[in-house]
Each structure stands twice: as structure tokens, then as C-alpha cells.
XYZ file of C-alpha atoms in Angstrom:
765
model
C 147.802 62.648 81.887
C 146.693 60.411 79.027
C 144.997 61.611 75.876
C 142.867 59.434 73.505
C 140.341 60.030 70.792
C 136.778 58.773 71.381
C 133.251 59.415 70.389
C 129.718 60.296 71.432
C 126.388 61.239 69.862
C 127.334 64.890 70.292
C 130.774 64.554 68.604
C 134.247 63.109 68.413
C 136.737 64.406 70.937
C 140.017 63.767 72.710
C 139.418 62.630 76.298
C 142.027 63.636 78.922
C 142.291 61.059 81.659
C 144.204 60.910 84.949
C 143.941 58.623 87.914
C 141.066 56.576 86.452
C 138.916 59.643 85.687
C 138.091 61.742 82.674
C 139.288 65.181 83.582
C 138.853 67.118 80.368
C 137.800 67.003 76.709
C 139.111 68.661 73.545
C 137.162 68.611 70.247
C 138.351 66.561 67.268
C 140.630 68.663 65.084
C 138.588 67.740 62.016
C 135.277 69.051 63.392
C 134.443 72.520 62.066
C 131.570 73.151 64.561
C 132.189 71.099 67.722
C 129.319 70.812 70.172
C 129.371 72.530 73.533
C 127.753 69.371 74.923
C 131.230 67.718 75.035
C 131.982 69.721 78.172
C 129.452 67.588 80.043
C 131.194 64.261 79.468
C 133.292 64.174 82.717
C 130.232 65.145 84.793
C 128.107 62.383 83.333
C 130.691 59.640 83.691
C 131.546 60.492 87.306
C 128.090 61.585 88.376
C 126.831 61.071 91.955
C 123.728 59.582 90.279
C 125.548 56.516 88.976
C 123.978 53.208 89.946
C 126.764 51.732 92.054
C 125.694 48.101 92.463
C 122.782 45.813 91.636
C 119.664 46.825 93.534
C 116.243 45.241 94.120
C 113.105 46.985 95.296
C 112.526 45.941 98.885
C 108.976 44.590 98.411
C 109.995 42.627 95.341
C 112.995 41.152 97.176
C 110.754 39.955 99.950
C 107.697 38.817 97.997
C 108.804 38.478 94.421
C 106.418 39.115 91.516
C 103.428 38.869 93.869
C 104.431 42.405 94.970
C 104.023 43.751 91.445
C 103.047 47.348 91.261
C 102.627 48.006 94.950
C 105.254 50.757 95.360
C 107.167 51.099 92.119
C 108.771 54.503 92.176
C 108.229 55.086 95.887
C 110.024 52.276 97.709
C 113.542 51.723 99.046
C 116.018 49.612 97.076
C 118.189 46.988 98.689
C 121.705 46.233 97.390
C 122.454 42.659 96.227
C 125.435 40.990 94.618
C 125.531 40.253 90.904
C 124.845 36.536 91.356
C 121.651 37.247 93.270
C 120.493 39.882 90.876
C 120.995 37.760 87.781
C 119.394 34.742 89.429
C 116.262 36.891 90.103
C 116.223 38.111 86.503
C 116.474 34.600 85.161
C 113.806 33.347 87.549
C 111.452 36.145 86.505
C 112.010 35.360 82.816
C 111.331 31.690 83.412
C 108.161 32.283 85.377
C 106.838 34.765 82.794
C 107.438 32.268 80.002
C 105.783 29.467 81.989
C 102.712 31.631 82.637
C 102.270 33.368 79.329
C 104.896 32.180 76.906
C 107.367 34.563 75.258
C 104.438 36.843 74.483
C 104.428 37.806 78.100
C 108.000 39.399 77.711
C 108.386 42.976 76.482
C 111.857 43.795 75.230
C 110.870 47.420 74.927
C 114.143 49.252 75.028
C 114.164 52.401 72.863
C 116.542 55.309 72.715
C 119.878 56.560 71.560
C 121.914 54.857 74.376
C 125.540 54.654 73.277
C 127.023 56.063 70.098
C 129.050 52.772 70.012
C 127.599 50.394 67.470
C 128.721 47.177 69.115
C 127.736 47.796 72.704
C 124.323 49.033 71.537
C 121.996 48.381 74.440
C 118.742 47.728 72.542
C 120.508 45.421 70.056
C 122.216 43.417 72.806
C 118.955 42.993 74.721
C 117.108 41.783 71.663
C 119.932 39.489 70.739
C 119.517 37.849 74.133
C 115.741 37.710 74.159
C 115.506 36.430 70.598
C 117.708 33.543 71.558
C 115.419 32.436 74.344
C 112.378 32.406 72.075
C 111.663 36.085 71.341
C 109.728 38.923 72.918
C 107.168 41.548 72.119
C 109.138 44.186 70.175
C 108.533 47.712 68.863
C 108.485 49.071 65.323
C 108.909 52.631 63.979
C 110.243 55.370 66.318
C 109.368 58.453 68.234
C 111.364 60.717 65.897
C 109.506 60.109 62.617
C 107.187 57.182 63.295
C 104.196 58.494 61.298
C 106.386 59.219 58.268
C 107.977 55.773 58.488
C 104.593 54.214 57.747
C 103.195 56.843 55.310
C 106.141 57.344 52.942
C 106.469 53.769 51.699
C 102.838 54.032 50.468
C 103.554 57.420 48.808
C 107.104 57.237 47.408
C 108.109 53.609 48.071
C 110.471 54.025 50.974
C 111.668 56.041 54.017
C 114.702 57.665 52.347
C 113.141 61.143 52.230
C 112.966 61.185 56.013
C 115.792 58.815 57.072
C 118.182 59.645 54.325
C 119.845 59.764 51.934
C 118.198 63.060 50.917
C 119.706 65.277 48.235
C 123.248 66.185 49.030
C 124.116 69.724 50.067
C 126.421 70.436 47.079
C 123.428 70.100 44.773
C 121.506 72.520 46.909
C 124.285 75.047 47.141
C 124.816 75.024 43.393
C 121.204 74.858 42.164
C 118.679 75.772 44.857
C 117.289 79.355 44.753
C 114.593 79.102 47.424
C 114.570 76.714 50.434
C 111.228 76.580 52.291
C 111.601 75.066 55.709
C 108.525 73.951 57.630
C 109.711 74.030 61.253
C 112.903 75.842 60.329
C 116.312 74.370 61.006
C 117.040 74.850 64.700
C 120.749 75.132 65.511
C 120.287 73.019 68.562
C 119.311 69.986 66.445
C 122.539 70.194 64.538
C 124.624 69.406 67.638
C 123.793 65.686 67.585
C 123.811 62.702 65.291
C 122.716 59.109 65.979
C 125.989 57.192 66.187
C 127.948 60.404 66.588
C 129.580 62.963 64.286
C 133.220 63.134 63.454
C 132.427 66.514 61.871
C 129.433 68.689 62.431
C 129.006 69.710 58.807
C 125.387 70.796 58.605
C 125.897 74.325 59.972
C 128.622 74.955 57.417
C 126.469 73.702 54.563
C 123.628 76.062 55.605
C 126.147 78.926 55.564
C 127.518 77.870 52.188
C 124.005 77.873 50.809
C 123.405 81.366 52.158
C 126.669 82.560 50.631
C 125.634 81.009 47.301
C 122.440 83.136 47.291
C 119.920 80.587 48.466
C 117.002 82.342 50.087
C 115.435 80.717 53.170
C 111.817 80.935 54.285
C 111.230 79.546 57.779
C 107.634 78.635 58.547
C 107.424 78.123 62.296
C 105.847 79.583 65.421
C 109.373 80.469 66.544
C 111.785 82.888 64.931
C 114.613 81.101 66.834
C 113.939 77.948 64.797
C 116.238 79.378 62.166
C 119.768 80.601 62.986
C 119.858 84.408 62.724
C 123.011 84.356 60.627
C 121.125 82.792 57.713
C 118.919 85.855 57.274
C 115.810 83.778 56.718
C 112.369 85.257 56.141
C 110.128 84.271 59.059
C 106.447 83.329 58.480
C 105.008 82.683 61.958
C 102.333 80.014 61.711
C 99.803 78.695 64.175
C 100.989 75.308 65.422
C 99.187 72.379 63.855
C 98.035 74.351 60.719
C 100.870 73.509 58.318
C 98.687 71.240 56.186
C 96.192 74.000 55.647
C 99.016 76.294 54.422
C 100.374 73.626 52.056
C 96.922 73.015 50.639
C 96.498 76.727 50.057
C 99.858 76.877 48.231
C 98.652 73.978 46.028
C 95.405 75.839 45.344
C 97.259 78.937 44.328
C 99.380 76.912 41.839
C 96.218 75.509 40.333
C 94.354 78.748 40.010
C 97.336 80.531 38.525
C 98.136 77.742 36.083
C 101.509 77.039 37.623
C 101.009 73.327 38.415
C 103.392 71.199 36.262
C 100.807 68.974 34.595
C 103.361 67.151 32.430
C 105.302 66.050 35.501
C 102.134 65.059 37.319
C 100.935 62.960 34.380
C 104.252 61.090 33.881
C 105.447 60.607 37.479
C 102.434 60.546 39.755
C 99.018 58.896 40.212
C 95.938 60.319 41.769
C 96.544 64.034 41.198
C 93.004 64.569 39.831
C 91.501 63.354 43.050
C 93.677 65.596 45.113
C 93.033 68.578 42.741
C 89.279 68.191 43.142
C 89.568 68.135 46.925
C 91.827 71.291 46.907
C 89.335 73.076 44.627
C 86.422 72.130 46.885
C 84.593 69.944 44.359
C 83.978 67.363 47.092
C 82.940 69.493 50.032
C 82.232 72.910 48.575
C 85.197 74.462 50.360
C 88.121 75.547 48.179
C 91.382 75.269 50.084
C 92.469 78.682 48.944
C 94.681 81.281 50.498
C 91.605 83.089 51.894
C 90.407 79.884 53.527
C 93.859 79.167 55.053
C 94.669 82.637 56.315
C 92.492 82.538 59.507
C 93.579 78.924 60.170
C 97.290 79.604 59.872
C 97.594 83.242 60.942
C 99.447 83.922 57.692
C 97.990 86.651 55.508
C 96.289 85.685 52.228
C 98.703 87.840 50.155
C 101.736 86.271 51.906
C 100.469 82.788 50.951
C 99.963 83.745 47.370
C 103.300 85.451 47.131
C 105.125 82.407 48.561
C 103.439 80.103 46.022
C 104.468 82.401 43.187
C 108.077 82.471 44.361
C 108.168 78.707 44.738
C 106.890 78.253 41.206
C 109.388 80.643 39.692
C 112.447 79.314 41.555
C 114.385 76.148 41.858
C 112.771 75.263 45.204
C 113.656 72.722 47.879
C 110.880 72.005 50.416
C 111.839 70.467 53.719
C 110.229 69.941 57.139
C 111.498 69.030 60.528
C 110.702 65.638 61.941
C 108.666 67.310 64.672
C 106.070 68.439 62.151
C 104.682 64.859 61.932
C 104.751 64.305 65.686
C 101.248 65.732 65.925
C 97.586 64.839 65.416
C 97.250 63.654 61.801
C 101.060 63.989 61.457
C 100.957 62.074 58.202
C 99.112 64.919 56.454
C 101.723 67.694 56.231
C 104.321 65.251 54.967
C 101.991 63.827 52.313
C 100.891 67.333 51.345
C 104.507 68.455 50.981
C 105.140 65.533 48.552
C 102.016 66.580 46.567
C 103.089 70.275 46.519
C 106.672 69.351 45.356
C 105.167 67.153 42.583
C 102.966 70.088 41.438
C 106.106 72.215 41.148
C 107.582 69.493 38.953
C 111.063 69.691 40.405
C 111.325 66.286 42.169
C 114.523 64.576 40.952
C 116.118 67.827 39.738
C 119.342 69.027 41.416
C 118.467 71.431 44.181
C 114.702 70.930 43.827
C 111.944 68.632 45.140
C 111.698 67.760 48.829
C 113.522 66.032 51.611
C 112.727 65.919 55.328
C 115.051 66.425 58.324
C 117.669 68.920 57.094
C 116.896 70.820 60.177
C 116.356 67.877 62.551
C 119.815 66.248 62.927
C 123.362 66.820 61.863
C 124.483 65.133 58.677
C 121.297 65.139 56.572
C 122.445 65.859 53.073
C 126.149 65.582 53.814
C 127.796 63.704 50.928
C 128.757 60.180 51.976
C 129.275 56.909 50.166
C 126.778 54.192 51.244
C 129.133 52.232 53.461
C 127.264 50.579 56.302
C 128.802 51.029 59.767
C 130.191 48.294 61.970
C 127.370 46.923 64.112
C 126.255 44.146 66.398
C 123.410 42.104 65.022
C 120.337 41.151 66.990
C 119.044 38.556 64.565
C 115.374 37.692 63.941
C 112.699 37.733 66.534
C 111.161 34.176 66.591
C 107.940 35.566 67.996
C 107.456 37.955 65.150
C 105.241 40.282 67.251
C 105.736 44.004 67.560
C 103.705 47.055 68.518
C 104.048 50.624 67.191
C 106.636 52.140 69.437
C 104.455 54.940 70.843
C 101.696 52.529 71.915
C 103.711 51.192 74.865
C 101.377 52.327 77.638
C 98.362 50.926 75.723
C 100.176 47.572 75.597
C 100.663 47.449 79.344
C 97.272 48.877 80.302
C 95.020 47.066 77.867
C 95.977 43.430 77.249
C 93.677 41.881 74.640
C 92.873 45.146 72.974
C 93.183 45.217 69.150
C 94.223 48.460 67.377
C 94.375 49.267 63.672
C 97.805 49.847 62.245
C 98.898 50.399 58.679
C 96.097 48.391 57.039
C 96.341 45.569 59.537
C 95.802 45.214 63.280
C 97.797 44.579 66.443
C 96.464 42.768 69.480
C 98.181 43.485 72.730
C 99.323 40.405 74.687
C 99.325 40.309 78.471
C 102.822 41.570 79.452
C 104.178 40.073 82.703
C 107.887 40.888 82.326
C 109.516 44.080 81.096
C 113.224 44.303 80.322
C 114.468 47.823 79.635
C 118.081 48.448 78.564
C 119.135 51.696 77.020
C 116.548 54.488 76.724
C 114.303 56.297 79.150
C 110.556 56.073 78.628
C 109.976 58.515 81.441
C 111.557 60.974 79.066
C 110.318 60.136 75.581
C 106.786 58.709 76.154
C 103.716 60.857 76.294
C 101.342 61.410 79.271
C 103.716 60.171 81.986
C 100.927 59.949 84.547
C 99.209 57.389 82.334
C 102.570 55.637 81.901
C 102.994 55.424 85.676
C 99.620 53.672 85.947
C 100.638 51.313 83.089
C 104.076 50.659 84.686
C 102.352 49.121 87.728
C 100.832 46.191 85.796
C 103.713 43.858 84.844
C 104.834 41.412 87.489
C 108.514 42.097 86.979
C 110.391 45.125 85.599
C 114.138 44.949 85.034
C 116.033 48.108 84.169
C 119.681 47.989 83.077
C 121.016 51.546 83.182
C 124.006 53.758 84.059
C 122.292 56.361 86.285
C 119.325 56.500 88.608
C 116.929 57.519 85.858
C 113.213 57.776 86.590
C 112.852 54.523 84.674
C 115.347 52.839 87.062
C 113.561 54.340 90.102
C 110.296 52.691 88.911
C 111.844 49.218 88.416
C 111.992 46.050 90.536
C 115.537 44.960 89.637
C 118.197 47.524 88.653
C 121.446 46.450 87.022
C 124.307 48.993 86.774
C 125.813 49.329 83.290
C 129.002 51.019 82.139
C 129.151 54.168 80.018
C 130.616 53.943 76.507
C 133.926 55.280 77.946
C 134.408 52.248 80.202
C 134.571 49.643 77.390
C 135.819 49.154 73.832
C 133.605 50.023 70.891
C 133.353 51.732 67.501
C 131.361 54.851 66.772
C 129.844 55.547 63.415
C 126.812 57.134 61.772
C 125.151 56.700 58.341
C 125.186 60.474 58.172
C 128.917 61.028 58.901
C 132.123 60.199 57.093
C 134.149 59.036 60.069
C 134.535 55.715 61.883
C 135.945 56.346 65.329
C 137.674 53.860 67.663
C 136.295 54.001 71.158
C 138.857 52.322 73.438
C 138.160 51.968 77.117
C 139.301 55.144 78.813
C 138.555 54.489 82.494
C 137.791 51.387 84.493
C 134.123 50.491 85.060
C 132.810 52.696 87.831
C 131.816 51.022 91.102
C 130.250 47.568 90.292
C 129.006 48.486 86.848
C 129.356 45.876 84.107
C 129.223 45.993 80.341
C 125.858 45.294 78.833
C 127.321 42.504 76.672
C 128.808 40.781 79.698
C 125.540 41.032 81.660
C 123.664 39.396 78.818
C 126.324 36.735 78.259
C 125.900 35.712 81.896
C 122.127 35.671 81.597
C 122.407 33.694 78.343
C 124.517 31.065 80.224
C 121.816 30.796 82.958
C 119.150 30.353 80.241
C 121.118 27.782 78.305
C 121.855 29.904 75.229
C 125.352 31.176 75.855
C 126.951 29.740 72.730
C 124.218 31.126 70.544
C 124.563 34.546 72.125
C 128.378 34.970 72.251
C 129.330 32.818 69.218
C 132.563 32.278 71.079
C 133.547 36.026 71.141
C 134.098 38.465 73.952
C 133.373 42.127 73.291
C 136.887 42.782 71.964
C 136.351 39.963 69.450
C 133.013 41.390 68.377
C 134.585 44.845 67.901
C 137.242 43.421 65.581
C 134.772 41.102 63.803
C 132.268 43.938 63.167
C 135.003 46.253 61.827
C 136.372 43.591 59.481
C 132.920 42.887 58.052
C 132.443 46.642 57.621
C 135.765 46.771 55.763
C 134.606 44.013 53.403
C 131.414 45.897 52.623
C 133.333 49.091 52.057
C 135.503 47.481 49.453
C 132.358 46.810 47.463
C 131.878 50.542 47.405
C 135.518 51.174 46.306
C 136.407 52.346 49.791
C 139.598 50.819 51.184
C 139.480 51.251 54.960
C 142.658 50.537 56.934
C 143.169 47.173 58.599
C 141.737 46.965 62.130
C 145.031 47.301 64.068
C 145.962 50.424 62.047
C 142.505 51.882 62.552
C 142.580 51.209 66.267
C 146.032 52.794 66.589
C 145.157 55.915 64.648
C 141.792 56.326 66.257
C 139.653 56.963 63.212
C 139.126 56.196 59.575
C 137.537 58.512 56.992
C 135.205 57.528 54.183
C 136.020 59.552 51.129
C 133.177 61.673 49.624
C 131.321 60.290 46.620
C 132.507 61.324 43.197
C 129.024 62.690 42.310
C 126.612 64.445 44.623
C 123.324 62.603 45.141
C 119.941 63.924 44.199
C 116.907 62.182 45.641
C 114.712 60.498 42.876
C 117.104 61.558 40.120
C 117.148 58.100 38.557
C 113.384 57.877 38.825
C 113.020 61.202 36.981
C 115.419 60.241 34.303
C 113.655 56.864 33.603
C 110.490 56.242 35.612
C 109.860 52.931 33.824
C 113.302 51.441 34.584
C 113.561 52.936 38.048
C 110.045 52.413 39.277
C 109.295 53.372 42.928
C 108.363 50.613 45.298
C 104.697 51.716 45.339
C 101.871 49.750 43.775
C 101.833 52.039 40.747
C 105.585 52.487 40.553
C 104.941 56.273 40.697
C 104.478 58.921 43.376
C 101.055 58.273 44.848
C 99.303 61.543 45.539
C 96.177 59.416 45.908
C 96.949 55.981 47.424
C 94.371 53.277 46.578
C 95.947 51.119 49.350
C 95.440 53.769 52.080
C 91.941 54.577 50.812
C 91.010 50.857 51.067
C 92.015 50.854 54.769
C 88.966 53.139 55.373
C 90.579 55.295 58.047
C 88.560 58.442 58.687
C 91.718 60.032 60.175
C 93.900 59.278 57.177
C 91.971 59.005 53.892
C 93.451 58.325 50.406
C 95.058 61.700 49.765
C 96.286 64.633 51.815
C 93.475 66.452 53.610
C 92.977 69.108 56.250
C 91.976 67.531 59.555
C 92.022 69.921 62.540
C 94.048 68.710 65.551
C 92.143 67.742 68.660
C 94.131 70.271 70.640
C 95.168 73.469 68.883
C 94.584 77.167 69.152
C 91.818 77.050 66.516
C 89.765 74.522 68.513
C 86.348 75.445 69.876
C 86.401 75.504 73.636
C 90.210 75.827 73.886
C 89.774 78.686 76.353
C 90.514 76.675 79.499
C 94.053 75.996 78.228
C 94.827 78.957 75.910
C 98.522 78.264 75.148
C 99.957 75.812 72.610
C 102.972 74.134 74.138
C 105.749 72.942 71.822
C 108.383 70.537 73.216
C 111.434 70.146 71.000
C 115.010 68.909 71.370
C 116.930 70.899 73.999
C 120.063 72.812 73.261
C 121.824 71.831 76.476
C 121.741 67.994 76.364
C 120.663 65.087 74.102
C 117.132 64.334 74.964
C 117.513 63.482 78.688
C 121.176 62.563 78.524
C 123.455 64.962 80.358
C 120.618 66.695 82.235
C 122.612 66.891 85.479
C 125.847 67.841 83.772
C 127.211 71.356 83.692
C 125.863 72.693 80.392
C 122.244 71.689 81.184
C 122.501 72.561 84.835
C 123.630 76.116 84.060
C 120.617 76.696 81.878
C 118.100 76.018 84.678
C 116.058 78.690 86.375
C 115.909 77.952 90.138
C 116.621 74.372 89.182
C 113.785 74.097 86.699
C 113.762 73.750 82.956
C 113.214 77.118 81.182
C 109.884 77.701 79.450
C 109.864 80.290 76.659
C 106.772 82.536 76.534
C 105.781 85.452 74.298
C 106.278 88.716 76.257
C 102.590 89.633 76.012
C 101.396 86.254 77.171
C 103.703 86.502 80.180
C 102.658 90.053 81.023
C 98.985 89.091 80.951
C 99.730 86.486 83.645
C 101.942 88.769 85.709
C 104.958 86.570 84.928
C 108.454 87.983 84.706
C 111.785 86.547 83.610
C 113.210 84.249 86.325
C 109.786 83.470 87.921
C 108.893 79.863 88.634
C 105.628 78.938 86.892
C 103.229 76.052 86.997
C 102.398 74.633 83.577
C 99.194 72.511 83.606
C 96.291 70.936 81.825
C 93.805 68.183 82.562
C 96.564 65.482 82.301
C 99.171 66.822 84.672
C 101.294 69.743 85.894
C 104.939 70.653 86.131
C 107.132 73.530 87.248
C 109.324 75.576 84.926
C 111.346 78.790 84.936
C 109.995 81.672 82.856
C 111.913 83.276 79.967
C 110.095 85.893 77.909
C 110.763 86.592 74.321
C 109.290 88.499 71.333
C 110.386 85.667 69.024
C 107.458 83.364 69.692
C 104.052 83.719 68.137
C 101.571 84.989 70.785
C 99.637 81.992 72.311
C 102.649 79.686 71.949
C 105.124 78.490 74.574
C 108.114 76.197 74.268
C 109.391 73.782 76.999
C 112.269 71.530 75.812
C 112.092 67.805 76.400
C 114.522 65.936 78.664
C 114.297 67.493 82.078
C 114.539 64.517 84.354
C 111.083 63.402 85.649
C 110.841 63.977 89.409
C 107.470 64.191 91.151
C 106.620 65.740 94.512
C 105.038 62.392 95.504
C 107.277 59.524 94.417
C 105.490 56.789 92.463
C 102.137 58.605 92.409
C 100.190 59.246 89.202
C 99.085 62.842 88.984
C 101.696 64.280 91.266
C 103.305 67.692 90.516
C 106.412 67.207 88.389
C 109.212 69.409 89.711
C 111.908 69.697 87.006
C 109.924 70.731 83.921
C 109.224 67.541 81.999
C 106.579 68.384 79.331
C 105.515 64.823 78.845
C 103.357 65.006 82.011
C 101.188 67.255 79.826
C 101.215 65.540 76.402
C 98.494 63.343 74.959
C 99.184 59.644 74.587
C 97.273 59.050 71.327
C 98.397 57.940 67.905
C 98.777 60.290 64.974
C 96.187 58.204 63.066
C 95.120 54.619 62.547
C 97.670 54.428 59.757
C 100.863 55.483 61.497
C 100.029 55.291 65.252
C 102.894 57.687 65.824
C 103.322 60.023 68.795
C 101.272 63.270 68.703
C 103.147 65.214 71.398
C 103.119 68.536 69.521
C 99.335 68.825 69.590
C 99.034 70.208 73.143
C 97.221 72.988 74.957
C 98.130 74.149 78.463
C 97.857 77.117 80.866
C 100.714 78.751 82.676
C 100.444 80.592 86.013
C 102.821 82.160 88.424
C 103.990 79.616 91.095
C 106.513 81.691 92.916
C 108.623 84.748 92.180
C 112.202 83.507 92.807
C 112.462 80.769 95.398
C 114.965 78.179 96.503
C 116.050 75.757 93.767
C 115.489 72.046 94.295
C 118.203 69.429 94.213
C 119.766 68.859 90.783
C 117.893 66.162 88.837
C 119.523 62.900 87.842
C 120.777 62.190 84.346
C 119.427 59.592 81.946
C 120.635 57.385 79.183
C 118.052 57.969 76.534
């Protein structure tokens, strides 16, 4: 039995291999909190749901693009050899370009795909498409897309949400009170983009607790904060966080606790925001009494929290999910304004920073050494859509939408190439997506497993997992670089993404530009050596490549001084101006105000969500459904592996319900329920709990989409995928991010007990 270190998004581990199979895993010795998800690796690699050979939908094989949309998702696939499959892909690309130019090609891959940075599916796809003239691309992301557009206007960059945020040592030493909107769910700390050599976030939370930091978790779910941290729980009505933040700001004003000196020196536009909060504009003061019925939090509790925040060194944070909602820009902007009013931005342990509870590694001290990576290059077409507007793009060619002060006009997409990612997991309103998915003339999906995306394609190309090829794993939020040598041979007829695109590049006449004369082993060595050169500029001396590959990992030493977000700006705001028009924190943004967006004016405001428990006429769908990251997989990855499989109820994803809500519907633990609204319906398994606010339910994302009528829009989804229920609308005209958390449903008993369906497939999202 062989043993070798390797890497995945859910951690570094030693893989045990025998007879060409991964037979076991053991966590990396340097990982203090290894993820249970590692146990699912052998199941995923050797799954029965692997795509074994190139496949073409029968109608497409017979009639070509003329068959577009007839039976995607509901027709038999025919096996073909690699030469035939690649010839069909090249032909489809050439025809799309001839008919509509490169604007007719959508290189829409999105998702975590492999933790390996060289065999990164989306990068490799774009590298190929850019070299044949470009494609329609995507900007921002599903994780924090609204924040990615808002924050550069307000603070000059995305660091407060993407990192680096203030390092944990500064919080442990200086923070007295940490206020967490959305809490810090333990499940989120299992994963890191690019993988974690060490899961350090749980330990830093415990260290802060031991140092006397007091935590306040503001969330509809008590479970959104680990019990061991002893956090105070303020249950809040979903979608009302901005109202609470405005009321906290109002309390600071009326009690004279706003730091006017800080506001004058470091911000612009406070007076406009103050007048709004006081009700000068609309006659409605945004006070604690006003916010109490909106939020469900008592007036006295709001005032008390504001007083404690003003009298303590306070760090304010929010999960990324908070801005994945109607008007998702507003709570983030309001938090920036509130932190500025407290006057602690740039002080050790104070201010704000987003995502501490959203992913492992936020705030973990790390020198700014960029990881080894493949480069896609520049898109010659220069055309991209907001990532969450994908279905709009396919359904409405020629439509123009506002976006961040400009506009985007959707071209007529004829060819879709998807490699890495699973839109039938991460996109909203999947029934609408199914309708949109019928429009292009050709859809190519390059994947590992029979995902729902693959099952709705015309041409399906089998790719290897990250354990069947050489690579390097690394994350900007982790101190380790990990060698990822090939552990097992490619399964069945699967090929590496790089090799597939190299062959396609040769067919399209751009092989030399694509490969630059290197095979994947050459790129792995080249990328590491360039990383090593960059590291030297940061006084980090990484080992030579051969020594790194032999040992299996390299460690970046921690920085000499812990980082505090905006510290330099606070020390000298004239020398270290922010990249905003004023050089200051923009509580009121003239630029955003000039855009004239009713759903995102020039300062933080309260705008009720379209779907929430405070809405008039919400009675038809009286439960607010939240859909967060699951604890048993990464998004949709590993859904048919053992950890996720064992969590199912009669084969369905568990839905958490308040005990009283379940009792009112005659629902008991273990029952199969139907979750529905006007957009769709799915089945789930009931779990009752007292730790959810009444009127709120939680159904994790990532259950593999499977409908009772294959390929049909509006069919009953069987496995518990909440995105058959979510709204496919942008957060606002500014950010156009996803608004999945603004969602009302009803739940009813479907059957008590029952036979479980077949296990769902697994995806590479």
C-alpha cells in the first residue's frame, strides 16, 4: 500500500492507494481541525456516477445543432470515441463563430472545481477560448457578488470581503466584543478555496473566547454559532439586518456616542446618512422602536447592544450570505457606516471585516505570497456579464441591463462550453434555467461525474479528478503549498482538462499559443518556480521545486507583524488615501447617487425585500427558507459520497424546521415533506429543532438536482435542491448579485416514512 500527501478544498491529507485505487485517507499531521469531508474522497473518485467515455446526446449526434433544445436532459446519450467528440466540439465552435462571431460563445464555467491551481478548469477553458478570439465571460461571483461591486465605491477595494481582513492575533489581543451578523457556522470553516493545509479558523475563535472576547450572533439560527463559544444569540427576522444596523446607528446619534472626529477626518457624506437615520428626509426616524417590529428584536435589546458596542473595542463582521439577498448591498454598506460611527476602523481589534464565519482562513496571518497558478490571459472580446445573470443572457438576447453605473447588452449565445462548476447547483430558479438551457444550438460539458449539468448537455467529455494528475494546491488564506502528484491512473477514458484543450487548440490552429511548448508537468514546475521568485520579494525562501515535490509541502512563515485592515489609512489618511473618489470612506457615494438607481441610492437605506416575513400578502408562503453551505459536502461536491449520503432522510436532503412550525403542519422528524412556492417544488426530509426562529426553515444547498420528469421545467425535484424555489433576480441595478436568501415557501407533509430513492449523483462545483 502506497502513501502520499495530497490536497483538496476540504483539506490536506495522506492518500492510501492500492491496486490503482484510493483506499483510505489520513489527515495531514499539521492540521489542528481536519475536516470529516476527507472520508468521502475514495467514494468520489471511484463513484459509479463517473462519466466513463465521451458521450453525445442521440438527437444531436443525428441532426447536429438543428436539434438544439429538443430533449436536453431527457434523451439517451450515445458513446463515441475521443476523436469524434473533439471533432464535434471544434465543428460546433466554428459554426457558432461563423454565424455570430465570438460573441456567440459563452465560456461560462464557474465553481470551485479542483483545489489544484494549475489544472484549474475555468482558467484552462478561458485560456483556450481567449486564444481563438474570446468569449462572453462572467464577472463577480455567487459568494459575494454584490459586495464585490459595492465596496470599491465605499472603501476603495474588495479586501474587507475577499481578504486580507484584520488578523486574528489582533482580535485575540484587543477585541472585547465581536458582533457577527449571520454568526460563524462551523460548517463553513471546513472548506477553503484552493484547500487548507491547516484548518486554523476554529482554533482562533476558541482563542478569542479564552481571551475574553464576547460574541453576539445575530441570526435566525442559534446553530450559526458553535455552542462552545458561548455566544449571545439575538434571533433576527431574515432580511431585516439593515433595519437593525440603522437602529444601532440611530441609538449612537441620540446618545451622543457617534465619533464625530473620526467621521470628519476619515469619511465623507455622514451628514446625509445622519439625516436619513434621524428621519429628516421621510419623517421616519430609524430608531430602535421603529426597528423592533421589523427585526423581531426588542427595542431595549437594540439599545443595549449599541451601548455595549460604543463602550467596547468592537469588531463587526457578517457572513457572505447576508448580501445574497434583495438589496444585499445595503447591510454591508450600513455595517461600514456603523463601524465608522464607532470610530474604531484601523484600530487593532476594531472596525469591520466580512467573512470570518464564511470560509476557513479569513484573518489567519499569512504573508502576501501569491500561489502558483495557470494564467488564462486577456479576453480579446472584452465582454462579460454579471455571473448571476446567466439565465437572462440565454433567454433574452438583445436585452440591456443596468450594472454598476453602466450597462450590459446580452448577445445571442449559440454555443456554451462548461468546464468545472455546476449551474444546476449554484444558479437560482432552476426551472427557469432549464428553459434558458434549451436555447443555445450546442452545449458542451466537460465534467467528472454525471452531474445534472452534464445530463442537460449535447456533448459530454469525461475529465479526471485532481487525484489522477499532477498539480499544486494552495490558497491565499492558508500558509501551505501542497504538491499534488498523480495518485491513481485516469479512470475509464477520462482525460486531463489541459490535454483536452491542447487537442482542441491544435484543431483550431492555436496549439502553440495554448501550450507554449509545455505539457502539464512542465506547467506545474514553471508555475512553482514563478511563485518562488515572487516569494523571494516577500523575504520568503521556498524550497527548490524538486525538494518541494519530494517533501510534499512547503510552509510560508507567518508575518512578523499582525495585519490590521485600514491601519495605514488611519495613521495617515492623506498619504494612504483609499481608492475612492474622495480618498475617504464614502458613507454617501456621489458616484452611486449619480447612477440614479431606486434600489441602491447614494447611502445605506432600508428597502424591504420582495419576499420576507414582513411582506404584505406573504400568507400563501408563510415560511422564510434559508439555503446555506452544507456541513456534509462542498456545495454539490461529494453529494453521493458517504458523509453526505448518511445525512439524508429517506434519500432526501434534511430540512430544518422550528418545532412549532412543524407541529402546526402535522410534520414529525423523519417525515418526507414537499417544499414549494410559485416557482417550483422539491422533496426533503424533516428535522425539527427549537434553535430556529419560528417562521424560518433551512435547506442546505448542493443536493443533486433530479426531477421526476427528466428535462421538464416545473417538474418535482426529488433530492431537495432549494434552487428550484429561489428567485432569479439581481440584488440591485448596482451589483446584480444573486438574491437567493430572500425566499418564501410553504412546507407540507408528503409521506410519513417511505422508500428512499436511488442515491443522487455527485457534482464538481
